[in-house]
CSV table of C-alpha atoms in Angstrom, one decimal:
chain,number,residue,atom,x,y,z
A,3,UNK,CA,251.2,51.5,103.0
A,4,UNK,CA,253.0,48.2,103.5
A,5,UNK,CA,254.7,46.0,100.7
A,6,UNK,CA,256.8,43.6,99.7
A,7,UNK,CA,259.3,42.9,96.8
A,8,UNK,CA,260.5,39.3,96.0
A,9,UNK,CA,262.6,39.8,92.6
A,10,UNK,CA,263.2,36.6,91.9
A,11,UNK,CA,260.3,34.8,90.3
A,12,UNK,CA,262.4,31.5,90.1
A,13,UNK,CA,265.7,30.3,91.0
A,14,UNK,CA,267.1,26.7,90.0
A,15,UNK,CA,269.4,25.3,92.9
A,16,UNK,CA,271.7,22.1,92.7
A,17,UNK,CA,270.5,19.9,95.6
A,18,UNK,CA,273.4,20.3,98.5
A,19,UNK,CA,273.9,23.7,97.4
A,20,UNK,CA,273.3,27.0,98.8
A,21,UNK,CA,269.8,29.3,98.8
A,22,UNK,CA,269.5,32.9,99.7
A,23,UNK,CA,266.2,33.9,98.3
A,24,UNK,CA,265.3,37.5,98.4
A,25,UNK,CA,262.8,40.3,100.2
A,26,UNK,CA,262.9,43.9,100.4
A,27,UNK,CA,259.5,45.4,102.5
A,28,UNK,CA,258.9,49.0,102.7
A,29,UNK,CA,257.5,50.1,106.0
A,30,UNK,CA,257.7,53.1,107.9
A,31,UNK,CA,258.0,51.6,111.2
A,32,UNK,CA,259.3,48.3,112.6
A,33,UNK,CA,257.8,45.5,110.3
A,34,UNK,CA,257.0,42.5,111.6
A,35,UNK,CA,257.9,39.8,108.6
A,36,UNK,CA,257.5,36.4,107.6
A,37,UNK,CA,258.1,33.7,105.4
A,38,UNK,CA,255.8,31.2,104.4
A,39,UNK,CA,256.7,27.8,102.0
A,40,UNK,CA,254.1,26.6,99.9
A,41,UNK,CA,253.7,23.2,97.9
A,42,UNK,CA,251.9,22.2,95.2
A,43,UNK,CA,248.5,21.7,95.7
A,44,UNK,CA,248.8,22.4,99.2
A,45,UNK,CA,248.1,25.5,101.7
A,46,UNK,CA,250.9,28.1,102.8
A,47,UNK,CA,252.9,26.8,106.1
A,48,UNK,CA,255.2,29.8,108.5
A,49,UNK,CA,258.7,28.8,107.8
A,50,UNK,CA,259.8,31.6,110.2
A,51,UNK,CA,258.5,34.8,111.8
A,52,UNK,CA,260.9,38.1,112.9
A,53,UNK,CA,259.2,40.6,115.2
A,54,UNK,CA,261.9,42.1,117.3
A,55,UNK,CA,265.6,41.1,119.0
A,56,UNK,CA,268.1,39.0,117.3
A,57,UNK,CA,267.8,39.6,113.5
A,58,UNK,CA,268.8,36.5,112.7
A,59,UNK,CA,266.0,34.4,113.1
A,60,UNK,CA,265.5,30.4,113.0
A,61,UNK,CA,262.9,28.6,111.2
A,62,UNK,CA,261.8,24.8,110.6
A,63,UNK,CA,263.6,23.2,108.0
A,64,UNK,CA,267.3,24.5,108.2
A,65,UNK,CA,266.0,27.9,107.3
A,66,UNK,CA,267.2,30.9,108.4
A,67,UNK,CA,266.5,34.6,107.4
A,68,UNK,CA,268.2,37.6,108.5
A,69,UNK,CA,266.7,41.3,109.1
A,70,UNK,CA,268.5,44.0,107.9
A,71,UNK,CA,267.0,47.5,108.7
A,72,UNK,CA,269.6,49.6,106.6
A,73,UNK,CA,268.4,47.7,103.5
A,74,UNK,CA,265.0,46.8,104.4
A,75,UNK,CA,265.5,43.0,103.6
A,76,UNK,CA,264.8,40.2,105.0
A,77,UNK,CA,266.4,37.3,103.1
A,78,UNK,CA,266.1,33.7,103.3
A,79,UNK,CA,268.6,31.5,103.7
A,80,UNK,CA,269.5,27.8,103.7
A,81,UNK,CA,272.9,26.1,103.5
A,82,UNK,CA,272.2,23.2,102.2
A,83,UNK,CA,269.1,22.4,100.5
A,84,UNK,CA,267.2,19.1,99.5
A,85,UNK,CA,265.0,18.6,96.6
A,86,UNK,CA,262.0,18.4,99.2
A,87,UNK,CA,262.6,22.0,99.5
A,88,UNK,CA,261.3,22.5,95.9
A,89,UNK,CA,258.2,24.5,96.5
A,90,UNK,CA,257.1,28.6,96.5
A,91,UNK,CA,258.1,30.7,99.0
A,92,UNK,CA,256.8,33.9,100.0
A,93,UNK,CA,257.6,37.3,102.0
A,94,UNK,CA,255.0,38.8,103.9
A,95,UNK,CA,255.2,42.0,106.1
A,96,UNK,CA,253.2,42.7,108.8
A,97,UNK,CA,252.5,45.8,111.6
A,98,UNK,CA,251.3,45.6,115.1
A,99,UNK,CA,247.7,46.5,116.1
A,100,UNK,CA,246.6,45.5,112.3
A,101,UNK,CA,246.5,41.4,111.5
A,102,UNK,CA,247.1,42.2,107.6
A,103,UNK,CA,249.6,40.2,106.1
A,104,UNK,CA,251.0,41.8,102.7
A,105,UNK,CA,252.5,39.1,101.0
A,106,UNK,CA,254.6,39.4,98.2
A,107,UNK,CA,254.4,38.1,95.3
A,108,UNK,CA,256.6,34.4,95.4
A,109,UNK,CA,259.6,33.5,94.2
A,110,UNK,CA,259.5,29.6,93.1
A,111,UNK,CA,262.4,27.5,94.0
A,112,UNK,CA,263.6,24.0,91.7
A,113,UNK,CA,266.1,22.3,92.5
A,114,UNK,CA,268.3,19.8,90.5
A,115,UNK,CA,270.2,17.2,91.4
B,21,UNK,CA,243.4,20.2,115.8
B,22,UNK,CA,242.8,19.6,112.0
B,23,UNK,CA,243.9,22.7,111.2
B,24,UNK,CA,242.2,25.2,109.2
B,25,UNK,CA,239.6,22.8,106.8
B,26,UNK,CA,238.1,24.0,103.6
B,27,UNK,CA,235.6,22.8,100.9
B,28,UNK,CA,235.2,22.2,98.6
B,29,UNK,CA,238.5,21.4,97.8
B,30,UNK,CA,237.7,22.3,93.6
B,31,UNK,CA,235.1,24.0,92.4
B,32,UNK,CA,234.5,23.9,88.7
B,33,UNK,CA,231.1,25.8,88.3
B,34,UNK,CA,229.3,27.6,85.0
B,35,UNK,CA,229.2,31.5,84.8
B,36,UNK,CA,226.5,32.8,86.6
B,37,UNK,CA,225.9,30.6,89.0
B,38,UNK,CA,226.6,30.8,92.4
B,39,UNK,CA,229.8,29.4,94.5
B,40,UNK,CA,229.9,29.3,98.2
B,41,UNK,CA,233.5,28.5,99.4
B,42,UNK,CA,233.4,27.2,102.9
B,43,UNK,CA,235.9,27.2,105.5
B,44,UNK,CA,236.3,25.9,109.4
B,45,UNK,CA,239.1,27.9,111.3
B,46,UNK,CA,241.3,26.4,114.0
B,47,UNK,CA,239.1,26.4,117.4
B,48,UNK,CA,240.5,29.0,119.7
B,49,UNK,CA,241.6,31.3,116.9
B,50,UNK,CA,240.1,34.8,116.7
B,51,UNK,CA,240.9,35.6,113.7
B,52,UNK,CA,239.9,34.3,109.7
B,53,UNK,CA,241.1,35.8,106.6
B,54,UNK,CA,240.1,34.9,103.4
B,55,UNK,CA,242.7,35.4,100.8
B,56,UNK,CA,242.2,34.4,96.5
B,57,UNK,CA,245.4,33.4,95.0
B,58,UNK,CA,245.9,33.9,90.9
B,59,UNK,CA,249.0,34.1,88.8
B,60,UNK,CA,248.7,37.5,87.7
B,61,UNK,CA,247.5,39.1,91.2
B,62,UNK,CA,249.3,36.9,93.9
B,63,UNK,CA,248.1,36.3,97.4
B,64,UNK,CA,245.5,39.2,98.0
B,65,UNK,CA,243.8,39.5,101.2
B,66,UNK,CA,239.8,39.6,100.6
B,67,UNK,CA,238.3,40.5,104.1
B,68,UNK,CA,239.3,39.4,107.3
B,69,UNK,CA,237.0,38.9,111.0
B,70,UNK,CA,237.9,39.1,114.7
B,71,UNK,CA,235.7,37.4,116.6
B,72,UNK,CA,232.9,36.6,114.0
B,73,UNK,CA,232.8,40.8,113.3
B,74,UNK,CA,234.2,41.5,109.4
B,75,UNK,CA,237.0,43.7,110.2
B,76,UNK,CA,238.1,45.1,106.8
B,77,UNK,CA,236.9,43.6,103.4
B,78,UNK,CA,238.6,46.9,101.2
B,79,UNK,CA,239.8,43.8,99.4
B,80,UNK,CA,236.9,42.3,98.1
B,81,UNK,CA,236.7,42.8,94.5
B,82,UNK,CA,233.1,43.8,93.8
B,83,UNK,CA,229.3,43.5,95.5
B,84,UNK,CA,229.1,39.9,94.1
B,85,UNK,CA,231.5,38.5,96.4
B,86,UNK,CA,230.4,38.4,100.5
B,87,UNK,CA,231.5,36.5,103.2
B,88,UNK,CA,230.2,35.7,106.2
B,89,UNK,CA,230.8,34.5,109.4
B,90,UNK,CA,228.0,33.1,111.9
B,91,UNK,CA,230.3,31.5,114.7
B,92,UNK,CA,233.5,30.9,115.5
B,93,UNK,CA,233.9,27.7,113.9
B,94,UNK,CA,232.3,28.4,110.5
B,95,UNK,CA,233.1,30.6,107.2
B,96,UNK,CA,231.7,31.3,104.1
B,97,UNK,CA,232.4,33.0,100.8
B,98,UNK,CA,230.2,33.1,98.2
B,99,UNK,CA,230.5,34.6,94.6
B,100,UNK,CA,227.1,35.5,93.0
B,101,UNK,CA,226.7,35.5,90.1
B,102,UNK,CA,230.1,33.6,89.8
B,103,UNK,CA,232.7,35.1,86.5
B,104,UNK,CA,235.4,33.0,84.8
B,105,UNK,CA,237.8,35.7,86.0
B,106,UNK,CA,237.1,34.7,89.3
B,107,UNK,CA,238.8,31.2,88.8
B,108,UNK,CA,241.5,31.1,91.2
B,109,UNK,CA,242.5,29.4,94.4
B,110,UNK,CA,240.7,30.5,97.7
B,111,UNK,CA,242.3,30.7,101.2
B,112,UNK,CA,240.9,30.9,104.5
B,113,UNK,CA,243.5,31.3,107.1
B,114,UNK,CA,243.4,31.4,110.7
B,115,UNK,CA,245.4,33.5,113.4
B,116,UNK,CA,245.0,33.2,117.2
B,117,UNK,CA,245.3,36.7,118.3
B,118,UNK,CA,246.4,40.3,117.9
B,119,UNK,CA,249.4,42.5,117.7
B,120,UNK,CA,250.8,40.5,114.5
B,121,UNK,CA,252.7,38.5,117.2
B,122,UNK,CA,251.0,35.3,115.9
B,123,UNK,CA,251.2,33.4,112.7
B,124,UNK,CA,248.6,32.7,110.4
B,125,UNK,CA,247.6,28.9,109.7
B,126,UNK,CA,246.5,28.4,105.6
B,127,UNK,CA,243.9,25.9,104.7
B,128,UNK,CA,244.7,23.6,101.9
B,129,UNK,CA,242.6,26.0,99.1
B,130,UNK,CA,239.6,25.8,97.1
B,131,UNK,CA,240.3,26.3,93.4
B,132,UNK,CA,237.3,27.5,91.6
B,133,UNK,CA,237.3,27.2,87.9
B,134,UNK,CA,234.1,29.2,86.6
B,135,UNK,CA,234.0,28.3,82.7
C-alpha cells in the first residue's frame, strides 16, 4: 500500500528566507506525487504535480520540488518565501490506473518577519 | 467554471440528527471524491465515483455515512444518525480523468460540528 511521511508538523521561517519542507512516500513502483497548499478556512490548491521526466519539477508560487528515487522523497522547496506563503502544505502520492490520492499528514508553515 | 462548490459551508447540527453535505463538481470532470479532514486522522479519502458509479468507498467509516451521486453535476453525503465524533471538515474534490495524470480540484469544505 501507498503512503506518505511528512515529519515536520511545523516549521517557523523568517520571511526572505529559505524552505525545504519534507516527504518521503513508500511505493513499489513509480509514484506519481503531489503537493497541495492549503489556507485557512479555505480548500486544498496543486502547488505542483511529478509524474515522470525531469525530477525537478516547477510549481506556482516560486515552488519547486525535487524527486529523488534512491530516497524516496520528494521535497519542497522555495528560495525565498513571503509571509503569504503561511499556510499547510501537504504530500500526496498517487499510482496510475487508480485515482486515490494518499495524502500525508501536513506539515504547517509560519513565517516571521 | 466556479470550481468545485459545496454547502453548506458549516454545519453545526445536534447528535442524532441527520447531515447531508452537498457538493457540485467541476462540469467535465469524471471524477468526485469526498474526503473528511480532522486533526487526529488527516485528509482521509471517504469514497470516490467515475462517472456517477461509486468506485471504492473502503473508507467510509461506518453504515451511517452514504453518499450518493445522481448526475454529473451533483453530490451528496449524508451522516445518519449524525455523532459528535464526526465533526470535522468535509471535502469533495474533483479530477478530470484517469491514469493519475490529472490533478484533483478541492472545494472550500464543509465543517460539521455535531454537539
Amino acid at each position: 500500500a501507498q503512503s506518505v511521511t511528512q515529519p515536520d508538523i511545523h516549521i517557523t521561517v523568517s520571511e526572505g528566507a529559505s524552505l525545504e519542507l519534507r516527504c518521503n512516500y513508500s511505493y513499489g513502483a513509480t509514484p506519481y506525487l503531489f503537493w497541495y497548499v492549503q489556507s485557512p478556512g479555505q480548500g486544498l490548491q496543486l502547488l505542483l504535480k511529478y509524474f515522470s521526466g525531469d525530477t525537478l519539477v516547477q510549481g506556482i508560487k516560486g515552488f519547486e520540488a525535487e524527486f529523488k528515487r534512491s530516497q524516496s522523497s520528494f521535497n519542497l522547496r522555495k528560495p525565498s518565501v513571503h509571509w503569504s506563503d503561511a499556510a499547510e502544505y501537504f504530500c500526496a502520492v498517487g499510482n496510475f490506473g487508480n485515482e486515490k490520492l494518499t495524502f500525508g499528514t501536513g506539515t504547517r508553515l509560519t513565517i516571521i518577519p | 467554471d466556479a470550481g468545485v462548490i459545496q454547502s453548506p459551508r458549516h454545519e453545526v447540527t445536534e447528535m442524532g440528527q441527520e447531515v447531508t453535505l452537498r457538493c457540485k463538481p467541476i462540469s467535465g470532470h469524471d471524477y468526485l471524491f469526498w474526503y473528511r479532514q480532522t486533526m487526529m486522522r488527516g485528509l482521509e479519502l471517504l469514497i470516490y465515483f467515475n462517472n456517477n458509479v461509486p468506485i471504492d468507498d473502503s473508507g467510509m467509516p461506518e453504515d451511517r455515512f452514504s453518499a450518493k451521486m445522481p448526475n454529473a453535476s451533483f453530490s451528496t453525503l449524508k451522516i445518519q444518525p449524525s455523532e459528535p465524533r464526526d465533526s470535522a471538515v468535509y471535502f469533495c474534490a474533483s479530477s478530470p480523468g484517469t491514469g493519475g495524470y490529472t490533478e484533483a480540484f478541492f472545494g472550500q469544505g464543509t465543517r460539521l460540528t455535531v454537539v
